[in-house]
Short mmCIF file of C-alpha atoms in Angstrom, two decimals:
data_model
loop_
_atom_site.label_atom_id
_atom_site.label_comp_id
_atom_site.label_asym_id
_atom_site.label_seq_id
_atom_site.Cartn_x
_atom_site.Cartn_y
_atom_site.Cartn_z
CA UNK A 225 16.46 -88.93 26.05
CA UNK A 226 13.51 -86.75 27.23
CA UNK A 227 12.92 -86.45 30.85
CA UNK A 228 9.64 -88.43 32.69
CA UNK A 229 7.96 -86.23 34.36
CA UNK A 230 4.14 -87.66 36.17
CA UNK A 231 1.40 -84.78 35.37
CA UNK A 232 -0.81 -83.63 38.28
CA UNK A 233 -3.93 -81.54 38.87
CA UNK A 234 -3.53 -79.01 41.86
CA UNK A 235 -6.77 -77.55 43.02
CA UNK A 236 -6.59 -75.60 45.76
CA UNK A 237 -4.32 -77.11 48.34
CA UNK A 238 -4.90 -80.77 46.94
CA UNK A 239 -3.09 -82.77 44.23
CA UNK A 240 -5.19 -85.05 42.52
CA UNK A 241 -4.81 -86.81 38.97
CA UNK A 242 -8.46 -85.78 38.23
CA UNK A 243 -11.51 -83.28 38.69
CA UNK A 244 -14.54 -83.93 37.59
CA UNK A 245 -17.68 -80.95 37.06
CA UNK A 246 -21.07 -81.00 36.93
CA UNK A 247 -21.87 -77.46 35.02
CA UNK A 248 -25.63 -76.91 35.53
CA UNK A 249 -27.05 -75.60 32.01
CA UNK A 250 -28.15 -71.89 34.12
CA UNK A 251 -24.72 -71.76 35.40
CA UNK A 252 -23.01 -68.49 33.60
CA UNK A 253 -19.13 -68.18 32.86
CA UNK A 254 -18.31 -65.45 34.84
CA UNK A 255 -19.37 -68.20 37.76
CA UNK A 256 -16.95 -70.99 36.17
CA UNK A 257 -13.77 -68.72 35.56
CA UNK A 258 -13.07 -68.17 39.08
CA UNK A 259 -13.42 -72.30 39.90
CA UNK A 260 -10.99 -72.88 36.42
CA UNK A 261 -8.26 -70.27 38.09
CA UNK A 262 -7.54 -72.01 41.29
CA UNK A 263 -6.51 -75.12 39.07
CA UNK A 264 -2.79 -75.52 38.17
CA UNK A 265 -0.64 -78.23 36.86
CA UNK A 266 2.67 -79.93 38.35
CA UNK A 267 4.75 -79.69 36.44
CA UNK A 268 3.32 -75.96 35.18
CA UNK A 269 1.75 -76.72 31.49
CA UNK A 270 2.79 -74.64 28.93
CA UNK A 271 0.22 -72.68 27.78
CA UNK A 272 -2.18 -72.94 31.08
CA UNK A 273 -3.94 -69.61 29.82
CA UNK A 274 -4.59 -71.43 26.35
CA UNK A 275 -5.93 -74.48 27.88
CA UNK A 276 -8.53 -72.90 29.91
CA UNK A 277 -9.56 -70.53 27.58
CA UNK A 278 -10.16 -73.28 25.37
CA UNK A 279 -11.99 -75.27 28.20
CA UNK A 280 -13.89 -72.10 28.47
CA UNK A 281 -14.59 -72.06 24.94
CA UNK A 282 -16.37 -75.70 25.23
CA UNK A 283 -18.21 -75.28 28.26
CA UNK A 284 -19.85 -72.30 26.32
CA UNK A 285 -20.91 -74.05 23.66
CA UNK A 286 -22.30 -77.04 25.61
CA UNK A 287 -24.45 -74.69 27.79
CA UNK A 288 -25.41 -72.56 25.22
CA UNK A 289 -26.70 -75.25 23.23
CA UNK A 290 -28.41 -76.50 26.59
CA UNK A 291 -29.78 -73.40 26.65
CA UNK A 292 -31.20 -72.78 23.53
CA UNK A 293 -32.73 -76.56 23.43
CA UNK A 294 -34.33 -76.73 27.28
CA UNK A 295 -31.90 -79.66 28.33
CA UNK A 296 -31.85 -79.05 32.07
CA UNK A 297 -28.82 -82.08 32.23
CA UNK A 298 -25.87 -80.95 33.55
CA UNK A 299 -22.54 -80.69 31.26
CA UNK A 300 -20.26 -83.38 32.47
CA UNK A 301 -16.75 -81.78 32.60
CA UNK A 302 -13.22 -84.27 33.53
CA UNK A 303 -9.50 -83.06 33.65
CA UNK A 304 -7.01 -85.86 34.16
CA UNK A 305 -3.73 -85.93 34.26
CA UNK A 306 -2.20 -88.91 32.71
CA UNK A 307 1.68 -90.16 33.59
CA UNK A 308 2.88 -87.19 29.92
CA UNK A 309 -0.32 -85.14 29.28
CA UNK A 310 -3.51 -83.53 30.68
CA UNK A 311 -6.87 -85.24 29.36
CA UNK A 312 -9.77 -83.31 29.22
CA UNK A 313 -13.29 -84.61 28.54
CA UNK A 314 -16.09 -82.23 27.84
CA UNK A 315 -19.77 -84.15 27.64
CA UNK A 316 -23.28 -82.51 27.29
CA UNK A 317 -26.38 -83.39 25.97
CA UNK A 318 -27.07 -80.23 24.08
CA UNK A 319 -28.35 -82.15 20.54
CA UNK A 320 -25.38 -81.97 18.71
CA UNK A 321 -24.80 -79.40 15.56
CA UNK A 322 -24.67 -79.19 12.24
CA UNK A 323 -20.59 -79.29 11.33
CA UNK A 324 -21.58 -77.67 8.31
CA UNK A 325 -23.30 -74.81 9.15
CA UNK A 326 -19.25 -73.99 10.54
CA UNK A 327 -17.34 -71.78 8.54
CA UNK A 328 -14.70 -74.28 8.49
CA UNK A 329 -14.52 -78.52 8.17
CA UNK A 330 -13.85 -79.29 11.78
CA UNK A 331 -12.81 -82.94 10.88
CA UNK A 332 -9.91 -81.59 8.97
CA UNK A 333 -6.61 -81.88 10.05
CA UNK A 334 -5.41 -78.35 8.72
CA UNK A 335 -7.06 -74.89 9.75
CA UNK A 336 -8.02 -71.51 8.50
CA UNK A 337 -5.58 -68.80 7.83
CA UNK A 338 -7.73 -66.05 7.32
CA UNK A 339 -10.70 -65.21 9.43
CA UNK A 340 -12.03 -62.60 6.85
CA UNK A 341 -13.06 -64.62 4.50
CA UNK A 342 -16.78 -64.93 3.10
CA UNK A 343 -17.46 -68.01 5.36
CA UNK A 344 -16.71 -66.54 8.47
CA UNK A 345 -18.36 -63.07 8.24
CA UNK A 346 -21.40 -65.00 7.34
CA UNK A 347 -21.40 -67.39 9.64
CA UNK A 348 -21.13 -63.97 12.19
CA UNK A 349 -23.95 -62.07 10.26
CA UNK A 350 -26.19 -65.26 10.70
CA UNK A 351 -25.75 -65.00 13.97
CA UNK A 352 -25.69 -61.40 14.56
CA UNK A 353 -22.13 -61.29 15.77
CA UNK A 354 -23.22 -63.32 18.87
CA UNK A 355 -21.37 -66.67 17.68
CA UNK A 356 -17.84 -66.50 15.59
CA UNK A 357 -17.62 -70.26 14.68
CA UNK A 358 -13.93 -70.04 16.51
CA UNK A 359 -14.17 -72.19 20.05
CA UNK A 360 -13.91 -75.74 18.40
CA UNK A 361 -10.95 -74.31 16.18
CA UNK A 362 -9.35 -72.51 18.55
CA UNK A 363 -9.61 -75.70 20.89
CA UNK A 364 -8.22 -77.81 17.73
CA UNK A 365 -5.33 -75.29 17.89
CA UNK A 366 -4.35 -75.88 21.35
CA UNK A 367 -4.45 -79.53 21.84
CA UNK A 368 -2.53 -81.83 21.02
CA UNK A 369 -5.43 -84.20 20.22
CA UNK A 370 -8.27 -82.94 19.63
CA UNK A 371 -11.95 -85.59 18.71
CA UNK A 372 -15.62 -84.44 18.72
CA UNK A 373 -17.88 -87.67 18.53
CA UNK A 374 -22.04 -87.02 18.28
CA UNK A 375 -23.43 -89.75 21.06
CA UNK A 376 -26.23 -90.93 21.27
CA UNK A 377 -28.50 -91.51 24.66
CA UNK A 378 -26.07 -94.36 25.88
CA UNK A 379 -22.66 -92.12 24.79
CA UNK A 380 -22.23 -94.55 21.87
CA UNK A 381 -20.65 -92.34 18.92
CA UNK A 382 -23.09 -91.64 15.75
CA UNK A 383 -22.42 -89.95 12.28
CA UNK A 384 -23.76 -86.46 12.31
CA UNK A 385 -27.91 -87.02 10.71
CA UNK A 386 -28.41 -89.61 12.63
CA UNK A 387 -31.96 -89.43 14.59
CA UNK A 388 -30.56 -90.83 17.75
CA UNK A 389 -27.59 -88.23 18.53
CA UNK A 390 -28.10 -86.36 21.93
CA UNK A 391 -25.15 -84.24 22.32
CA UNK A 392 -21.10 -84.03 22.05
CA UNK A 393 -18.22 -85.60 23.55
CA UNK A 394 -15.14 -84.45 23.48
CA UNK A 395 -11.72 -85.78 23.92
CA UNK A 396 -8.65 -83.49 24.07
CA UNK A 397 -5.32 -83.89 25.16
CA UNK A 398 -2.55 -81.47 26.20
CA UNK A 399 1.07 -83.38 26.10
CA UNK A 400 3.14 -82.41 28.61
CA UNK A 401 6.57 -81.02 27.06
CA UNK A 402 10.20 -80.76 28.48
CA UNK A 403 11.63 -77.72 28.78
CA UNK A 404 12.89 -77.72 24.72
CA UNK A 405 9.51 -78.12 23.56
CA UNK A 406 10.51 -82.27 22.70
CA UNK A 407 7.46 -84.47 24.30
CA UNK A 408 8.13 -86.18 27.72
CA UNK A 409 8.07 -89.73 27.05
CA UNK A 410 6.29 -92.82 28.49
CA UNK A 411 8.72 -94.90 30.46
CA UNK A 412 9.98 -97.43 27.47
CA UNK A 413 9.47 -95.27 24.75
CA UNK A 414 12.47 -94.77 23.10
CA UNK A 415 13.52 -91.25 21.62
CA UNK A 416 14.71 -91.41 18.03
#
């Protein structure tokens, strides 16, 4: 049977089981890096460079589409750590986007091989090599669980086209592993 093992969040000194942010839509990443670095896990997460670059990855896309739409709310940022796995919750109210304008189907369960293809150079010329359609996959890849909802004003989920949406939430989750790569498990979960 796997070993238990109860996540927590270190920042600083302190161990908490969460953090939450406020990131102010002005706020640049060179400014949130340093805050991300003094955060570690107990026990250490595998792949703790992976998981913040792919926090970084969604904090850039909520403020730049902050940014570019005058929404002066801050980005509501969360890291928990839950009894097997880190839970990280990335709200803004940036308006949402059109999934497919992405070079890729973000609601699929598989992913792109190639990054060469027609769709993705584009995707890159449209936007002048200033946007590569990679954070969401690349936080798809590192997650265990990965959801993107479009909310509306009172966070209530919405299909994308729908008049009401205000921004993204996102849920992701990185399961804690032992040291074989097999997932911890809940106490009462049995191992088969």
């Amino acid at each position: 049977m796997a070993t238990q093992h109860r996540c927590s969040i270190l920042f600083g000194k302190k161990r908490v089981r969460e953090l939450r942010f406020k990131i102010l839509p002005h706020c640049k990443i060179h400014q949130i890096v340093p805050v991300l670095n003094t955060i570690s896990f107990h026990p250490p997460l595998d792949k703790k460079d992976h998981i913040s670059y792919a926090l970084l990855e969604l904090i850039n896309n909520s403020l730049r589409a902050h940014r570019e739409n005058g929404i002066e709310d801050p980005i509501l940022v969360k890291l928990r750590a839950e009894p097997t796995k880190l839970r990280i919750e990335v709200k803004d109210r940036g308006g949402g986007f059109d999934p497919r304008k992405l070079p890729y189907n973000i609601f699929e369960e598989s992913f792109p091989e190639n990054f060469h293809t027609d769709p993705f150079l584009q995707y890159r010329r449209i936007h002048q090599n200033k946007r590569f359609g990679m954070g969401l996959l690349i936080a798809k890849r590192v997650f265990h669980h990965f959801t993107l909802q479009f909310v509306d004003q009172e966070g209530r989920p919405r299909p994308w086209g729908d008049p009401s949406i205000v921004g993204t939430h996102i849920l992701a989750d990185f399961e804690q592993r032992d040291t074989h790569g097999t997932q911890v498990l809940k106490r009462g979960d049995k191992q088969i």
